[in-house]
């Protein structure tokens, strides 16, 4: 193992925004996964990668696309598989639990119906530079915690560890001899059917190792040649059979990340085809998915209640996967739009179901625990889930970034900091993953905790993700239908994450001790500027989309007493809402060339269609934008001067108090 590493969760006071949308920003102690950026947003702040904004097929009709996907890792149980599982479980359940694979082995008995459109819709949102899904309303991903709940250990030796002792090597040799025997049989091949038939009908002293070899090659690490028992799983099976723990979880997740990247690139490649109508084999785009991709679909079902089928009612002792055994897929006509407009994403589906999981890290109360080398395995596994690092798979190394999706662990979210890659070799990557944590305190949130985001993060998110597009690049955000929240009629602007309503309540003034970290909105409030509503009255100029990007993405349209309309546009906020309470939408003709059609013009919370712009020319609109930019810059300088003067005044007061 590599030398010890410091704490992976940091605590500090920040102005936080409630995701529920029914509370004011509050200054409180928050908990963040490292690394994070605590400085103000400037030109040096990293942006989201741009490739997910690349062109996607204009219509979400995967069945009509010249795309052929073969899911080799989506396996069902063989005819005699359950019989063999029952036999081996009766003999080796204790060993399976010791090495952390019992739930995973038993999960192989369940069948998950595949929803190809759903999987393609998810893959469209994949960002292969961050290994996360980029939705218009937030960022999420499949984490090691999801893999842990699925029954795969994140602790133990790496999958590439060779066998060292004579006994282990002899067991591996006996497995190879079984393969040679099958090659000399009538079938002359070593596949899953011949393997299970031979081992079930003949006594073998390495039957347990042979069973695990088939399980690994069929349900965990399928590979070429198809339906074979590759030799690289033999060392893993031999060690597991002897109670030696192997970190299957990181390797499994690395393979899923790899295949999501490949699938996303194939989808993007479709935009280069001349036509989807021609039945031309030369234009077919093919891809074979080798990883157990049912985990991707189950991950989404767990988190999108409106898109999930009705789960089964299961006993507490069965694997979590049993909830989705043979359920009917949901009927969603356009998965792309459904994912874009989904407002009920469940950040922590396992926290509320902790009693039904073998993974019970979350309690009813938050707590701080001491992490050292001799902590229990459950706590050690949790720390592995939180560390930004590299995942070492079989033939691949993938980046793992839990600090970008901290809310999935019940932590608060701030700007994600950069992580230095260490993927020159799999050994270096593993050392980073396997770092020890000694004598460090770790925060574990309550299972009832609802995490927040910093105002800084919210501003960065809107700057980085929304540049007139919704996060997938296609279609426009204004074309997305967003559901209501909390039973109220919503005028929600899709440009902003769900849960941040167009209207906020009156913001009370702060005392002078809290003014160091004031935002613009709070500064206005402290100067007795009464914020009564997030609406614009009497200001109806159309602004270009480019001008909108010049504003702070947290710009707020408030009715502020004695403050002109330009100041209103500069205030920090969470939503925009037109006076009418209705959103305009862009034209639905997505096939029209974007260079030939004028850019949509912002008005309130929506866009103006071409026929709503009247006689205003592009030059007039551009001029308005330049004038507004100049006035905003002037206003910004004046406000910065006020804050600087106030800070200086407070500093003098503190000095006088010290002297006294």
XYZ file of C-alpha atoms in Angstrom, residues 113-577:
465
model
C -35.442 -6.979 -19.102
C -33.437 -4.712 -21.360
C -34.789 -1.330 -22.508
C -32.567 -0.325 -25.430
C -34.090 3.136 -25.891
C -33.628 3.892 -22.205
C -29.970 2.847 -22.332
C -29.294 4.918 -25.448
C -31.014 7.922 -23.890
C -28.755 7.614 -20.861
C -25.667 7.187 -23.029
C -26.500 10.441 -24.825
C -25.999 12.226 -21.503
C -22.641 10.604 -20.807
C -19.571 12.836 -20.637
C -16.522 10.668 -21.273
C -14.072 13.277 -20.002
C -15.580 13.297 -16.511
C -17.273 9.872 -16.548
C -20.532 11.428 -15.426
C -24.002 11.975 -16.838
C -24.629 15.646 -17.676
C -28.315 16.439 -17.335
C -29.735 19.966 -17.701
C -30.594 19.899 -14.003
C -27.413 18.401 -12.586
C -24.535 15.959 -12.786
C -24.689 12.334 -11.637
C -22.925 9.047 -12.235
C -22.654 5.398 -11.305
C -20.383 5.236 -8.267
C -18.582 2.568 -6.315
C -21.412 2.753 -3.794
C -23.804 1.500 -6.482
C -21.427 -1.347 -7.258
C -21.057 -2.103 -3.555
C -24.828 -2.317 -3.138
C -24.917 -4.647 -6.158
C -22.747 -7.043 -4.152
C -19.197 -6.452 -5.392
C -16.375 -5.704 -2.988
C -14.270 -2.551 -3.343
C -11.630 -3.949 -1.003
C -8.935 -6.533 -1.545
C -6.201 -7.210 -4.065
C -6.350 -5.887 -7.636
C -7.693 -8.142 -10.383
C -4.284 -8.263 -12.069
C -2.535 -9.832 -9.049
C -0.707 -12.994 -10.174
C -0.722 -16.272 -8.298
C 2.400 -16.767 -6.217
C 2.251 -19.943 -4.170
C 2.639 -23.457 -5.540
C -0.786 -24.497 -4.267
C -2.554 -21.644 -6.075
C -0.689 -22.294 -9.309
C -1.581 -25.980 -9.175
C -5.270 -25.117 -8.872
C -4.991 -22.843 -11.881
C -3.301 -25.625 -13.846
C -6.157 -28.024 -13.065
C -8.655 -25.503 -14.460
C -6.612 -25.293 -17.650
C -6.618 -29.087 -17.894
C -10.426 -29.090 -17.811
C -10.343 -26.678 -20.733
C -7.975 -28.906 -22.679
C -10.191 -31.907 -21.999
C -13.230 -30.095 -23.417
C -11.289 -29.080 -26.514
C -10.633 -32.745 -27.230
C -14.318 -33.629 -26.795
C -16.894 -33.849 -29.588
C -17.792 -30.184 -29.299
C -14.091 -29.267 -29.553
C -14.655 -25.993 -27.711
C -14.708 -24.566 -24.216
C -17.913 -22.601 -23.820
C -20.336 -21.977 -20.975
C -22.627 -24.863 -21.847
C -19.915 -27.509 -22.131
C -18.223 -26.173 -18.978
C -21.301 -26.397 -16.755
C -22.294 -29.787 -18.227
C -18.897 -31.332 -17.549
C -18.553 -29.971 -13.992
C -22.104 -30.927 -13.010
C -21.638 -34.513 -14.256
C -18.093 -35.168 -13.096
C -16.459 -34.830 -9.723
C -13.612 -32.342 -9.616
C -11.448 -31.173 -6.747
C -11.534 -27.675 -8.253
C -15.303 -27.546 -8.763
C -15.603 -24.406 -6.623
C -12.881 -22.654 -8.636
C -14.552 -23.830 -11.856
C -17.919 -22.493 -10.679
C -16.435 -19.082 -9.897
C -14.611 -19.075 -13.243
C -17.904 -19.497 -15.078
C -19.588 -16.854 -12.914
C -16.795 -14.354 -13.575
C -16.652 -14.972 -17.309
C -20.419 -14.893 -17.806
C -21.715 -12.251 -15.373
C -18.773 -10.051 -14.361
C -16.017 -9.892 -16.986
C -17.354 -11.292 -20.294
C -14.833 -11.083 -23.124
C -13.769 -12.473 -26.451
C -14.186 -15.098 -27.640
C -17.874 -14.962 -26.849
C -19.239 -17.518 -24.353
C -15.715 -18.678 -23.510
C -13.934 -19.196 -20.182
C -10.890 -16.917 -20.613
C -7.737 -17.841 -18.760
C -7.382 -14.430 -17.124
C -10.301 -15.200 -14.764
C -8.630 -18.336 -13.389
C -6.283 -16.528 -10.943
C -9.208 -14.456 -9.647
C -11.377 -17.532 -9.172
C -8.613 -19.451 -7.404
C -8.004 -16.674 -4.890
C -11.708 -16.092 -4.224
C -12.292 -19.791 -3.643
C -9.674 -19.706 -0.886
C -11.199 -16.713 0.874
C -8.759 -14.133 -0.525
C -10.622 -10.893 -1.164
C -10.370 -9.340 -4.638
C -11.537 -5.789 -5.464
C -13.989 -6.747 -8.203
C -16.017 -3.533 -7.799
C -13.487 -1.036 -9.219
C -12.705 -3.314 -12.163
C -16.390 -3.817 -12.931
C -17.156 -0.084 -12.792
C -14.152 0.666 -15.013
C -15.573 -1.634 -17.691
C -18.969 0.108 -17.493
C -17.339 3.543 -17.841
C -15.365 2.265 -20.833
C -18.465 0.963 -22.605
C -20.481 4.109 -21.883
C -17.709 6.104 -23.523
C -17.683 3.835 -26.566
C -21.463 3.971 -26.886
C -21.543 7.765 -26.608
C -18.929 8.064 -29.346
C -20.931 5.771 -31.617
C -24.031 7.892 -31.081
C -22.090 11.031 -31.964
C -20.754 9.289 -35.059
C -24.315 8.982 -36.354
C -24.423 12.727 -37.011
C -21.751 12.249 -39.690
C -23.945 9.927 -41.734
C -25.559 11.412 -44.797
C -28.964 9.875 -44.239
C -30.708 7.491 -41.883
C -33.204 6.476 -44.516
C -30.861 4.495 -46.735
C -30.698 0.829 -45.842
C -26.987 0.739 -46.523
C -24.839 -1.716 -44.585
C -21.819 0.495 -45.238
C -23.396 3.170 -43.036
C -24.208 0.841 -40.177
C -22.570 1.749 -36.868
C -21.928 -1.320 -34.729
C -20.791 -1.735 -31.154
C -20.415 -4.674 -28.789
C -20.990 -3.935 -25.107
C -19.099 -6.435 -22.954
C -19.712 -5.045 -19.481
C -22.779 -6.047 -17.385
C -24.806 -3.122 -18.676
C -27.919 -4.074 -16.731
C -26.269 -2.215 -13.840
C -26.636 1.029 -15.833
C -30.343 0.467 -16.354
C -30.961 -0.536 -12.743
C -29.002 2.521 -11.565
C -31.366 4.756 -13.547
C -34.479 2.902 -12.395
C -33.428 3.398 -8.782
C -33.101 7.156 -9.266
C -35.851 8.142 -11.724
C -39.145 7.137 -10.076
C -41.201 8.521 -12.951
C -39.280 6.407 -15.456
C -39.065 3.170 -13.490
C -41.394 0.193 -13.761
C -43.191 -0.965 -10.649
C -40.589 -2.800 -8.552
C -41.196 -6.168 -6.935
C -41.852 -6.477 -3.232
C -38.948 -8.518 -1.885
C -37.698 -9.953 1.369
C -34.925 -8.215 3.242
C -32.491 -11.082 2.733
C -32.505 -11.159 -1.082
C -30.210 -8.985 -3.211
C -31.371 -5.486 -4.140
C -31.470 -6.553 -7.791
C -34.455 -8.807 -7.064
C -36.669 -5.702 -7.013
C -36.319 -5.518 -10.808
C -36.527 -9.217 -11.685
C -38.697 -9.686 -14.791
C -40.505 -6.352 -14.369
C -42.035 -4.700 -17.409
C -40.119 -1.722 -18.778
C -41.714 1.694 -18.505
C -43.357 3.126 -21.614
C -41.656 6.439 -22.355
C -41.978 7.650 -25.930
C -39.028 10.065 -25.885
C -36.400 9.119 -23.331
C -34.243 12.106 -24.261
C -36.887 14.631 -23.268
C -37.943 12.580 -20.259
C -34.410 12.631 -18.843
C -34.023 16.329 -19.583
C -37.214 17.266 -17.809
C -37.020 14.810 -14.935
C -37.458 16.668 -11.662
C -37.684 13.806 -9.193
C -34.139 12.453 -9.344
C -33.374 10.499 -6.185
C -29.878 11.354 -5.061
C -29.788 8.752 -2.277
C -32.099 5.795 -2.973
C -30.104 3.478 -0.715
C -30.094 5.762 2.325
C -33.826 5.412 2.896
C -33.693 1.661 2.231
C -30.748 1.009 4.493
C -32.566 -1.683 6.476
C -32.962 -3.824 3.360
C -29.305 -3.624 2.332
C -26.222 -5.481 3.378
C -24.589 -2.041 3.195
C -25.690 -0.104 6.298
C -23.234 2.778 6.605
C -25.912 5.456 7.069
C -27.682 5.903 10.400
C -30.487 8.069 11.690
C -27.987 10.635 12.971
C -24.947 12.196 11.366
C -21.655 11.252 12.942
C -17.919 11.693 12.878
C -15.815 8.537 13.011
C -12.115 7.942 13.299
C -10.689 6.217 10.240
C -7.563 4.178 10.779
C -5.995 1.071 9.282
C -7.899 -1.227 11.629
C -11.440 0.122 11.015
C -14.207 -2.267 10.022
C -14.586 -3.158 6.351
C -17.887 -1.334 5.873
C -16.361 1.991 6.904
C -13.237 1.319 4.865
C -15.424 0.563 1.839
C -17.264 3.849 2.292
C -14.004 5.800 2.256
C -13.053 4.060 -0.994
C -16.329 5.218 -2.523
C -15.519 8.860 -1.665
C -11.975 9.091 -2.992
C -11.316 10.609 -6.421
C -8.892 8.228 -8.120
C -8.354 5.801 -10.989
C -10.270 2.554 -11.396
C -8.180 -0.362 -12.623
C -10.116 -2.806 -14.762
C -9.160 -5.697 -16.994
C -7.471 -3.969 -19.895
C -8.631 -0.467 -18.952
C -8.064 2.317 -16.419
C -10.849 4.863 -15.909
C -11.174 8.103 -13.977
C -13.440 8.093 -10.913
C -14.807 11.449 -9.708
C -17.133 11.181 -6.695
C -16.381 14.807 -5.764
C -18.412 15.861 -8.808
C -21.519 14.037 -7.502
C -21.159 14.552 -3.745
C -24.918 14.752 -3.214
C -25.198 11.056 -4.089
C -23.330 10.398 -0.829
C -25.293 12.901 1.246
C -22.478 15.467 1.064
C -22.792 19.075 -0.046
C -21.611 20.087 -3.505
C -19.051 22.764 -4.314
C -16.972 23.425 -7.406
C -15.146 20.164 -8.239
C -11.394 20.560 -8.165
C -8.936 18.979 -10.601
C -7.539 15.500 -9.958
C -4.103 14.590 -11.239
C -4.258 11.494 -13.426
C -1.993 8.597 -12.550
C -2.798 6.152 -15.291
C 0.655 5.615 -16.774
C 0.512 2.033 -15.522
C -2.131 -0.023 -13.784
C 0.221 -0.424 -10.816
C 0.452 3.354 -10.268
C -3.286 3.731 -10.617
C -3.875 0.987 -8.094
C -1.498 2.570 -5.576
C -3.565 5.733 -5.700
C -6.772 3.763 -5.200
C -5.300 1.684 -2.369
C -3.939 4.555 -0.275
C -4.444 4.194 3.446
C -6.116 6.786 5.631
C -4.670 6.981 9.131
C -5.949 8.866 12.153
C -8.399 10.979 10.165
C -11.938 11.939 11.084
C -14.619 11.130 8.518
C -18.069 12.680 8.368
C -20.968 10.310 7.676
C -24.259 12.104 6.979
C -27.585 10.995 8.344
C -29.629 8.881 5.991
C -32.283 11.617 6.259
C -29.860 14.400 5.282
C -30.718 16.451 2.207
C -27.522 17.988 0.831
C -27.240 21.430 -0.741
C -25.061 23.237 -3.258
C -23.100 26.433 -2.808
C -24.223 29.559 -4.595
C -20.785 29.533 -6.221
C -21.455 26.082 -7.639
C -24.883 27.086 -8.915
C -23.420 30.042 -10.774
C -20.627 27.914 -12.223
C -23.070 25.206 -13.273
C -25.182 27.612 -15.293
C -22.136 29.272 -16.823
C -20.527 25.966 -17.743
C -23.477 23.914 -18.918
C -26.002 26.296 -20.406
C -24.801 28.338 -23.319
C -28.156 28.459 -25.063
C -28.264 24.650 -24.899
C -29.660 22.306 -22.335
C -26.628 20.222 -21.482
C -27.060 17.643 -24.207
C -26.747 20.167 -27.005
C -30.008 19.013 -28.494
C -32.793 20.127 -28.202
C -32.960 23.672 -26.787
C -33.736 24.016 -23.133
C -36.914 25.959 -23.817
C -38.326 22.975 -25.706
C -38.180 20.798 -22.613
C -41.273 20.295 -20.527
C -40.416 20.453 -16.837
C -42.761 18.982 -14.232
C -44.142 20.974 -11.333
C -42.755 20.718 -7.835
C -44.462 20.476 -4.448
C -47.885 20.359 -6.016
C -47.788 23.968 -7.174
C -48.154 25.267 -10.679
C -44.644 25.788 -11.922
C -43.267 28.419 -14.256
C -39.940 26.715 -13.975
C -37.279 27.837 -16.430
C -35.418 24.779 -17.746
C -32.233 26.845 -17.879
C -32.017 26.402 -14.119
C -31.823 23.254 -11.988
C -35.158 22.019 -10.606
C -36.058 23.020 -7.106
C -35.163 26.682 -7.542
C -38.518 28.441 -8.012
C -39.037 31.691 -9.910
C -40.084 33.487 -6.743
C -38.305 33.829 -3.430
C -39.547 35.211 -0.167
C -38.367 38.453 1.378
C -34.684 38.293 2.350
C -33.935 39.790 5.741
C -30.940 42.078 6.189
C -27.756 40.667 7.696
C -25.670 42.133 10.486
C -22.282 43.671 9.837
C -20.390 40.612 11.071
C -21.714 38.574 8.154
C -20.933 41.045 5.384
C -17.533 39.651 4.454
C -19.115 36.983 2.270
C -22.082 38.968 1.024
C -23.369 38.275 -2.449
C -24.729 41.133 -4.532
C -28.282 40.241 -3.574
C -27.438 40.244 0.114
C -25.587 43.545 -0.214
C -28.664 45.128 -1.782
C -30.764 43.685 1.029
C -28.417 45.008 3.712
C -28.672 48.499 2.214
C -32.429 48.461 2.893
C -33.349 47.533 -0.658
C -36.541 45.553 -0.219
C -36.748 42.471 -2.397
C -40.426 41.708 -2.803
C -40.588 39.422 -5.801
C -38.457 37.916 -8.560
C -40.367 39.641 -11.367
C -39.607 42.466 -13.788
C -42.235 45.150 -14.129
C -41.984 47.632 -16.939
C -38.880 46.177 -18.563
C -39.728 44.292 -21.734
C -36.729 44.712 -24.015
C -35.660 41.596 -25.842
C -32.136 40.536 -25.046
C -29.882 38.433 -27.277
C -28.772 35.045 -26.069
C -25.190 36.313 -26.148
C -26.090 39.146 -23.814
C -27.687 36.667 -21.442
C -24.389 34.837 -21.165
C -22.662 38.103 -20.202
C -24.839 38.286 -17.114
C -24.076 36.336 -13.998
C -25.924 33.067 -14.514
C -27.416 33.680 -11.119
C -28.868 36.971 -12.401
C -32.168 37.738 -10.797
C -35.154 39.686 -12.050
C -36.351 41.278 -8.812
C -38.692 44.161 -8.186
C -36.319 46.221 -6.043
C -37.394 49.575 -4.677
C -35.306 52.503 -6.011
C -33.173 50.220 -8.156
C -33.350 50.479 -11.941
C -33.910 47.540 -14.259
C -30.207 47.089 -15.009
C -29.461 46.546 -11.333
C -32.243 44.002 -11.187
C -30.665 42.013 -14.011
C -27.326 41.968 -12.185
C -28.604 40.659 -8.851
C -27.851 37.080 -7.862
C -30.785 34.720 -8.000
C -32.011 31.266 -8.779
C -34.743 31.755 -11.399
C -36.201 34.099 -13.970
C -39.900 34.511 -14.460
